[in-house]
């Protein structure tokens, strides 16, 4: 099986059919014919080409007619440029492989791939030469100008620059220790060195590693689960007490849910809801693997939840997802329409109102998103608070990704008086 051809097919699905690369790539692990080295290369090639797609397309379009070139051939050329410029692969080998792949697409286009790929070796061609000087840095980093300006306007230019830089950094795997199954001291003595773990600077029992641990005993036995630090920080800040009633309104994929159960030491009761039926099984698998016993999970739209009263509510709301661009780089390639943006804001607002109706006195609500967008975050919360004078904000924080080698994230904790 040809790794570059496999990468090309995945990229085609991403760009043409709007598939998520992480799901397509995870399917590779199940293919026994693929070596670990080949899979690692495909991951790097796919993610890299998507991350820098805006830049790669800009450079390649200097030497082709975009409107007259087969789209799969264009993707192949983007891949070639990414390998030559960013991976520093040997051009001769990259070009030869691409020509053979092109023959399978259309033998008449192999000459074009050979000619253009040789031109792409010229580093002078790599320079960004555009009239809009403000767009040079974003374009060089494959980042959409509209999103760069949005972050700059809402926060600062430095924040926008930092976020762009972080979005292209290779991320480590973030793990949460499951203290329901193993003591932290025992865990560290057995596994800290074995898996080259470094402790998180955000939450004490989170760790970072560069090793894939899904097939390892610490994962299978439920000693750890994969969860970004900021995602875990949401449950950590809500911090529900033992033997309390908790509501998790939008539960998938279950990281925050199982973390809440862990914090409560499997006591009390958590009512958890997820609207997508296909994600229920994933949550159930995590609950079983981690030994969670205090969760009542249902497949139901959170807006249809029975308005019972809870001590703690977690609303990890549907959002634009800009904060997880490093994990899902294709997010930055599609700008939402004004209607799509407004529909999302309305949904978030409705979910917050539903959460309010389920709060009892002295109870707490944590609202979180995995996006960097004031309309969905700070502005959404401020509008919510103006409607309810019996609520007060007790904690708020925006993460831009550079703080602890984490994803972008927003957290706001409110308390009902």
Coordinates of C-alpha atoms in Angstrom, one line a residue:
X1 CA 0.0 0.0 0.0
X2 CA 1.4 3.4 -1.1
X3 CA 1.4 5.9 1.9
X4 CA 1.4 8.9 -0.4
X5 CA -1.5 7.6 -2.4
X6 CA -3.4 6.8 0.8
X7 CA -2.8 10.3 2.0
X8 CA -4.0 11.7 -1.3
X9 CA -7.3 9.8 -1.1
X10 CA -7.9 11.0 2.5
X11 CA -7.2 14.6 1.5
X12 CA -9.6 14.3 -1.4
X13 CA -12.3 13.2 0.9
X14 CA -11.6 16.1 3.3
X15 CA -11.6 18.8 0.6
X16 CA -14.4 17.4 -1.6
X17 CA -16.7 15.7 0.8
X18 CA -16.0 17.7 4.0
X19 CA -14.9 14.7 5.9
X20 CA -12.9 15.1 9.1
X21 CA -9.3 14.0 8.7
X22 CA -8.9 12.7 12.2
X23 CA -11.7 10.1 11.7
X24 CA -10.3 9.0 8.3
X25 CA -6.8 8.8 9.7
X26 CA -8.0 6.8 12.8
X27 CA -9.4 4.2 10.4
X28 CA -5.8 3.6 9.1
X29 CA -4.8 2.1 12.4
X30 CA -7.2 -0.8 11.8
X31 CA -5.4 -1.7 8.5
X32 CA -3.0 -4.5 9.3
X33 CA -1.2 -4.0 6.0
X34 CA 0.1 -0.6 7.2
X35 CA 3.3 -0.3 9.2
X36 CA 3.5 2.1 12.2
X37 CA 6.1 4.1 10.2
X38 CA 3.8 4.4 7.2
X39 CA 0.8 5.4 9.4
X40 CA 2.9 8.0 11.1
X41 CA 4.0 9.5 7.8
X42 CA 0.4 9.6 6.5
X43 CA -0.7 11.4 9.6
X44 CA 2.0 14.0 9.2
X45 CA 1.4 14.4 5.5
X46 CA -2.3 14.7 5.8
X47 CA -2.3 17.1 8.7
X48 CA 0.5 19.2 7.3
X49 CA -1.2 19.6 3.9
X50 CA -4.4 20.7 5.5
X51 CA -2.7 23.0 7.9
X52 CA -0.8 24.8 5.1
X53 CA -3.4 24.3 2.4
X54 CA -4.0 28.0 1.9
X55 CA -0.3 28.7 1.5
X56 CA 0.4 25.6 -0.6
X57 CA -2.5 26.5 -3.0
X58 CA -1.1 30.0 -3.3
X59 CA 2.3 28.8 -4.3
X60 CA 1.1 26.1 -6.7
X61 CA -1.3 28.4 -8.4
X62 CA 1.7 30.5 -9.5
X63 CA 2.7 27.8 -11.9
X64 CA -0.6 26.1 -12.9
X65 CA -4.0 27.1 -14.2
X66 CA -6.2 26.3 -11.3
X67 CA -9.4 26.2 -13.4
X68 CA -8.0 23.8 -15.9
X69 CA -6.1 21.4 -13.6
X70 CA -7.7 18.2 -12.2
X71 CA -8.4 18.8 -8.5
X72 CA -6.8 15.6 -7.4
X73 CA -3.7 16.6 -9.3
X74 CA -3.7 19.9 -7.5
X75 CA -3.8 18.1 -4.1
X76 CA -0.9 15.9 -5.2
X77 CA 1.1 19.0 -6.0
X78 CA 0.2 20.6 -2.6
X79 CA 1.5 17.4 -1.0
X80 CA 4.7 17.6 -3.0
X81 CA 5.3 21.2 -2.0
X82 CA 4.6 20.4 1.7
X83 CA 7.1 17.5 1.6
X84 CA 9.8 19.5 -0.1
X85 CA 9.5 22.7 1.9
X86 CA 8.2 21.7 5.3
X87 CA 9.4 18.1 5.7
X88 CA 12.6 18.7 3.7
X89 CA 12.1 15.5 1.8
X90 CA 14.4 14.7 -1.1
X91 CA 12.7 16.2 -4.2
X92 CA 13.8 13.5 -6.5
X93 CA 12.0 10.8 -4.5
X94 CA 8.9 12.9 -3.9
X95 CA 8.6 13.8 -7.6
X96 CA 9.1 10.2 -8.8
X97 CA 6.4 8.9 -6.3
X98 CA 4.0 11.7 -7.4
X99 CA 4.5 10.9 -11.1
X100 CA 3.6 7.2 -10.5
X101 CA 0.5 8.2 -8.6
X102 CA -0.5 10.7 -11.4
X103 CA -0.3 7.9 -13.9
X104 CA -3.0 6.0 -12.0
X105 CA -5.2 9.1 -12.0
X106 CA -4.6 10.0 -15.6
X107 CA -1.5 8.9 -17.5
X108 CA -1.7 12.1 -19.6
X109 CA -1.2 14.3 -16.5
X110 CA 2.0 12.6 -15.3
X111 CA 4.1 14.9 -17.4
X112 CA 2.4 18.0 -15.9
X113 CA 3.1 16.7 -12.4
X114 CA 6.7 16.1 -13.2
X115 CA 7.2 19.5 -14.7
X116 CA 5.4 21.5 -12.1
X117 CA 6.9 19.6 -9.2
X118 CA 10.4 20.4 -10.4
X119 CA 9.4 24.1 -10.5
X120 CA 8.2 23.9 -6.9
X121 CA 11.7 23.1 -5.8
X122 CA 12.7 26.7 -6.5
X123 CA 12.7 28.5 -3.1
X124 CA 12.1 31.9 -4.8
X125 CA 8.7 30.6 -5.7
X126 CA 7.9 30.0 -2.0
X127 CA 7.9 33.7 -1.2
X128 CA 4.6 35.4 -0.4
X129 CA 4.4 38.5 -2.6
X130 CA 1.0 40.2 -2.2
X131 CA -0.3 43.7 -1.9
X132 CA -2.0 43.2 1.4
X133 CA 1.0 43.3 3.8
X134 CA -1.3 42.4 6.7
X135 CA -2.0 39.0 5.1
X136 CA 1.6 38.0 4.6
X137 CA 2.1 36.3 8.0
X138 CA -1.3 34.5 8.0
X139 CA -0.8 33.3 4.4
X140 CA 2.7 32.1 5.1
X141 CA 1.3 30.0 7.9
X142 CA -1.7 28.7 6.0
X143 CA -4.1 30.6 8.1
X144 CA -7.3 32.4 6.8
X145 CA -7.0 36.2 6.9
X146 CA -10.6 36.7 8.0
X147 CA -10.1 34.5 11.1
X148 CA -6.7 36.2 11.9
X149 CA -8.4 39.6 11.7
X150 CA -11.3 38.4 13.8
X151 CA -9.0 37.3 16.7
X152 CA -6.9 40.4 16.4
X153 CA -10.0 42.6 16.6
X154 CA -11.6 40.8 19.5
X155 CA -8.4 40.3 21.5
X156 CA -5.1 41.6 20.2
X157 CA -2.6 41.3 17.4
X158 CA -0.2 39.4 19.7
X159 CA -3.0 36.9 20.6
X160 CA -3.8 36.4 16.9
X161 CA -0.1 35.8 16.1
X162 CA 0.4 33.4 19.0
X163 CA -2.7 31.5 18.0
X164 CA -1.6 31.1 14.4
X165 CA 1.8 29.9 15.5
X166 CA 0.4 27.4 17.9
X167 CA -2.2 26.1 15.4
X168 CA 0.6 24.6 13.3
X169 CA 2.6 23.1 16.2
X170 CA 2.6 19.3 16.5
X171 CA 0.6 18.6 19.6
X172 CA 1.5 16.0 22.3
X173 CA -1.2 13.6 23.5
X174 CA -2.8 14.8 26.7
X175 CA -3.8 12.2 29.2
X176 CA -6.0 12.4 32.3
X177 CA -5.1 10.0 35.2
X178 CA -8.2 8.1 36.3
X179 CA -7.8 8.1 40.1
X180 CA -10.8 5.7 40.4
X181 CA -8.6 2.9 39.3
X182 CA -5.1 3.8 40.3
X183 CA -3.4 6.0 42.9
X184 CA -1.4 8.9 41.5
X185 CA 1.8 8.0 43.3
X186 CA 1.6 4.3 42.1
X187 CA 0.8 5.5 38.6
X188 CA 3.8 7.8 38.4
X189 CA 6.2 5.2 39.8
X190 CA 5.1 2.6 37.2
X191 CA 4.5 4.7 34.1
X192 CA 6.0 8.1 34.2
X193 CA 9.3 7.1 32.7
X194 CA 7.9 4.1 30.7
X195 CA 5.7 6.4 28.6
X196 CA 7.9 9.5 28.8
X197 CA 5.2 11.4 30.6
X198 CA 5.5 15.1 31.6
X199 CA 3.1 16.6 34.1
X200 CA 0.6 19.2 33.0
X201 CA 1.1 22.7 34.4
X202 CA -2.7 23.2 34.5
X203 CA -4.1 20.2 36.3
X204 CA -1.9 18.1 38.5
X205 CA -3.2 14.7 37.4
X206 CA -2.9 15.4 33.6
X207 CA 0.1 14.3 31.6
X208 CA 1.6 14.9 28.2
X209 CA 3.3 12.3 26.0
X210 CA 4.4 11.9 22.4
X211 CA 3.5 8.2 22.5
X212 CA 0.2 6.7 21.2
X213 CA -1.1 4.8 24.2
X214 CA -4.5 3.6 22.9
X215 CA -3.2 0.0 22.5
X216 CA -1.2 0.1 25.7
X217 CA -2.2 -1.4 29.1
X218 CA -2.6 1.9 30.9
X219 CA -5.4 2.9 28.4
X220 CA -7.1 -0.5 28.1
X221 CA -7.2 -0.9 31.9
X222 CA -8.7 2.5 32.3
X223 CA -5.8 4.0 34.2
X224 CA -5.8 7.0 31.8
X225 CA -8.0 8.5 29.1
X226 CA -7.2 10.9 26.3
X227 CA -8.4 14.4 27.1
X228 CA -7.1 17.9 26.4
X229 CA -6.0 19.8 29.5
X230 CA -8.4 22.7 29.0
X231 CA -11.3 20.3 28.4
X232 CA -10.4 18.7 31.7
X233 CA -10.0 22.1 33.4
X234 CA -13.7 22.7 32.8
X235 CA -14.8 19.9 35.0
X236 CA -12.0 20.7 37.4
X237 CA -13.3 24.3 37.8
X238 CA -16.9 23.2 38.2
X239 CA -15.6 20.8 40.9
X240 CA -18.9 19.1 42.0
X241 CA -19.0 17.8 45.6
X242 CA -19.6 14.2 46.5
X243 CA -23.2 13.0 46.7
X244 CA -24.6 15.8 44.7
X245 CA -26.9 16.0 41.6
X246 CA -25.1 16.9 38.4
X247 CA -26.4 17.6 34.8
X248 CA -24.1 17.2 31.8
X249 CA -26.2 18.6 28.9
X250 CA -24.0 17.8 25.8
X251 CA -21.9 14.8 26.8
X252 CA -20.0 13.5 23.8
X253 CA -17.3 12.3 23.6
X254 CA -17.5 11.8 27.3
X255 CA -14.2 13.2 28.6
X256 CA -15.8 15.9 30.9
X257 CA -18.5 13.5 31.9
X258 CA -16.2 10.8 33.2
X259 CA -14.0 13.5 34.7
X260 CA -17.0 14.8 36.7
X261 CA -17.7 11.2 37.9
X262 CA -14.0 10.9 38.9
X263 CA -14.1 14.2 40.9
X264 CA -17.3 13.0 42.7
X265 CA -15.5 9.6 43.4
X266 CA -18.4 7.8 41.8
X267 CA -20.9 9.1 44.3
X268 CA -24.1 11.1 43.8
X269 CA -25.8 11.1 40.4
X270 CA -25.0 12.5 37.0
X271 CA -27.7 12.8 34.4
X272 CA -25.9 13.0 31.0
X273 CA -27.5 13.7 27.6
X274 CA -26.2 13.4 24.1
X275 CA -28.3 14.2 21.0
X276 CA -26.2 12.1 18.5
X277 CA -27.1 8.4 18.8
X278 CA -23.9 7.3 17.1
X279 CA -21.8 8.9 19.9
X280 CA -23.7 7.2 22.7
X281 CA -21.8 4.0 22.2
X282 CA -18.4 5.8 22.4
X283 CA -19.5 7.4 25.7
X284 CA -20.7 4.0 27.1
X285 CA -17.4 2.4 26.1
X286 CA -15.5 5.1 28.0
X287 CA -17.8 4.8 31.1
X288 CA -17.2 1.0 31.2
X289 CA -13.4 1.2 30.6
X290 CA -13.0 3.9 33.3
X291 CA -15.2 2.2 35.9
X292 CA -17.8 4.9 36.1
X293 CA -20.9 4.0 38.2
X294 CA -22.9 7.2 38.9
X295 CA -23.9 8.2 35.4
X296 CA -27.4 8.0 33.9
X297 CA -26.8 8.4 30.1
X298 CA -29.6 9.2 27.6
X299 CA -29.8 10.0 23.9
X300 CA -31.9 13.2 23.9
X301 CA -31.7 16.7 22.7
X302 CA -30.6 18.9 25.6
X303 CA -33.4 21.3 24.9
X304 CA -35.9 18.5 25.7
X305 CA -34.4 17.7 29.1
X306 CA -36.9 17.5 32.0
X307 CA -36.5 20.6 34.1
X308 CA -35.4 19.0 37.3
X309 CA -33.2 20.9 39.8
X310 CA -29.4 20.2 40.0
X311 CA -26.6 21.3 42.2
X312 CA -24.1 21.5 39.3
X313 CA -24.6 21.9 35.6
X314 CA -22.1 21.5 32.8
X315 CA -22.9 23.0 29.4
X316 CA -20.1 22.3 26.9
X317 CA -22.0 24.0 24.1
X318 CA -21.9 23.3 20.3
X319 CA -19.6 25.9 18.8
X320 CA -17.5 26.9 15.8
X321 CA -14.5 24.9 17.1
X322 CA -11.8 27.4 16.2
X323 CA -9.9 26.5 19.4
X324 CA -9.3 22.9 18.1
X325 CA -7.9 23.9 14.7
X326 CA -4.6 22.2 15.7
X327 CA -6.5 18.9 16.0
X328 CA -9.0 19.5 13.2
X329 CA -7.2 21.9 10.8
X330 CA -10.0 21.7 8.2
X331 CA -12.1 23.8 10.4
X332 CA -10.3 26.9 9.3
X333 CA -10.9 26.3 5.6
X334 CA -14.7 26.9 5.8
X335 CA -16.0 30.3 6.8
X336 CA -19.5 30.1 8.3
X337 CA -22.2 32.1 6.7
X338 CA -23.9 34.8 8.7
X339 CA -27.0 32.6 9.0
X340 CA -24.9 29.7 10.3
X341 CA -23.3 31.9 12.8
X342 CA -26.6 33.3 14.0
X343 CA -28.2 29.9 14.2
X344 CA -25.3 28.7 16.4
X345 CA -25.6 31.7 18.7
X346 CA -29.4 31.1 19.1
X347 CA -28.8 27.4 19.9
X348 CA -26.2 28.3 22.6
X349 CA -28.6 30.9 24.0
X350 CA -31.5 28.4 24.2
X351 CA -29.2 25.8 25.9
X352 CA -28.2 28.4 28.5
X353 CA -31.8 29.2 29.2
X354 CA -32.6 25.5 29.6
X355 CA -29.7 25.2 32.0
X356 CA -31.0 28.2 34.0
X357 CA -34.3 26.4 34.5
X358 CA -32.5 23.4 36.0
X359 CA -30.6 25.4 38.5
X360 CA -31.6 25.6 42.2
X361 CA -30.4 28.2 44.7
X362 CA -26.7 28.1 45.5
X363 CA -26.1 25.9 42.5
X364 CA -23.4 26.4 39.8
X365 CA -23.4 26.4 36.0
X366 CA -20.2 26.1 33.9
X367 CA -20.4 27.1 30.3
X368 CA -17.6 26.1 28.0
X369 CA -16.7 26.0 24.3
X370 CA -13.7 24.9 22.3
X371 CA -13.6 28.2 20.3
X372 CA -11.9 31.6 20.2
X373 CA -14.9 33.8 19.4
X374 CA -16.2 36.5 21.7
X375 CA -19.7 36.3 20.2
X376 CA -20.0 32.7 21.3
X377 CA -18.1 33.2 24.6
X378 CA -17.9 36.4 26.6
X379 CA -20.7 38.2 24.7
X380 CA -23.0 35.2 25.0
X381 CA -22.4 35.0 28.7
X382 CA -22.9 38.7 29.2
X383 CA -26.3 38.6 27.4
X384 CA -27.3 35.6 29.5
X385 CA -26.3 37.4 32.8
X386 CA -28.3 40.5 31.9
X387 CA -31.4 38.4 31.7
X388 CA -30.9 36.8 35.1
X389 CA -29.9 39.1 38.0
X390 CA -29.8 36.2 40.4
X391 CA -26.7 34.8 38.7
X392 CA -23.1 36.0 39.2
X393 CA -19.9 35.2 37.3
X394 CA -17.4 33.6 39.6
X395 CA -14.7 32.5 37.1
X396 CA -13.9 33.2 33.4
X397 CA -10.9 32.4 31.3
X398 CA -9.9 32.2 27.6
X399 CA -7.1 29.8 26.5
X400 CA -5.3 30.5 23.2
X401 CA -3.3 27.3 23.1
X402 CA 0.2 28.5 24.0
X403 CA -0.4 28.5 27.8
X404 CA 0.3 24.8 28.5
X405 CA 0.6 23.3 25.0
X406 CA -3.2 23.0 25.0
X407 CA -6.2 23.6 22.7
X408 CA -8.0 27.0 22.5
X409 CA -10.8 27.0 25.0
X410 CA -13.3 29.2 26.9
X411 CA -14.6 28.6 30.4
X412 CA -17.1 30.6 32.5
X413 CA -18.5 29.5 35.8
X414 CA -21.6 31.1 37.2
X415 CA -23.5 30.8 40.5
X416 CA -27.2 31.2 41.2
X417 CA -27.7 33.3 44.3

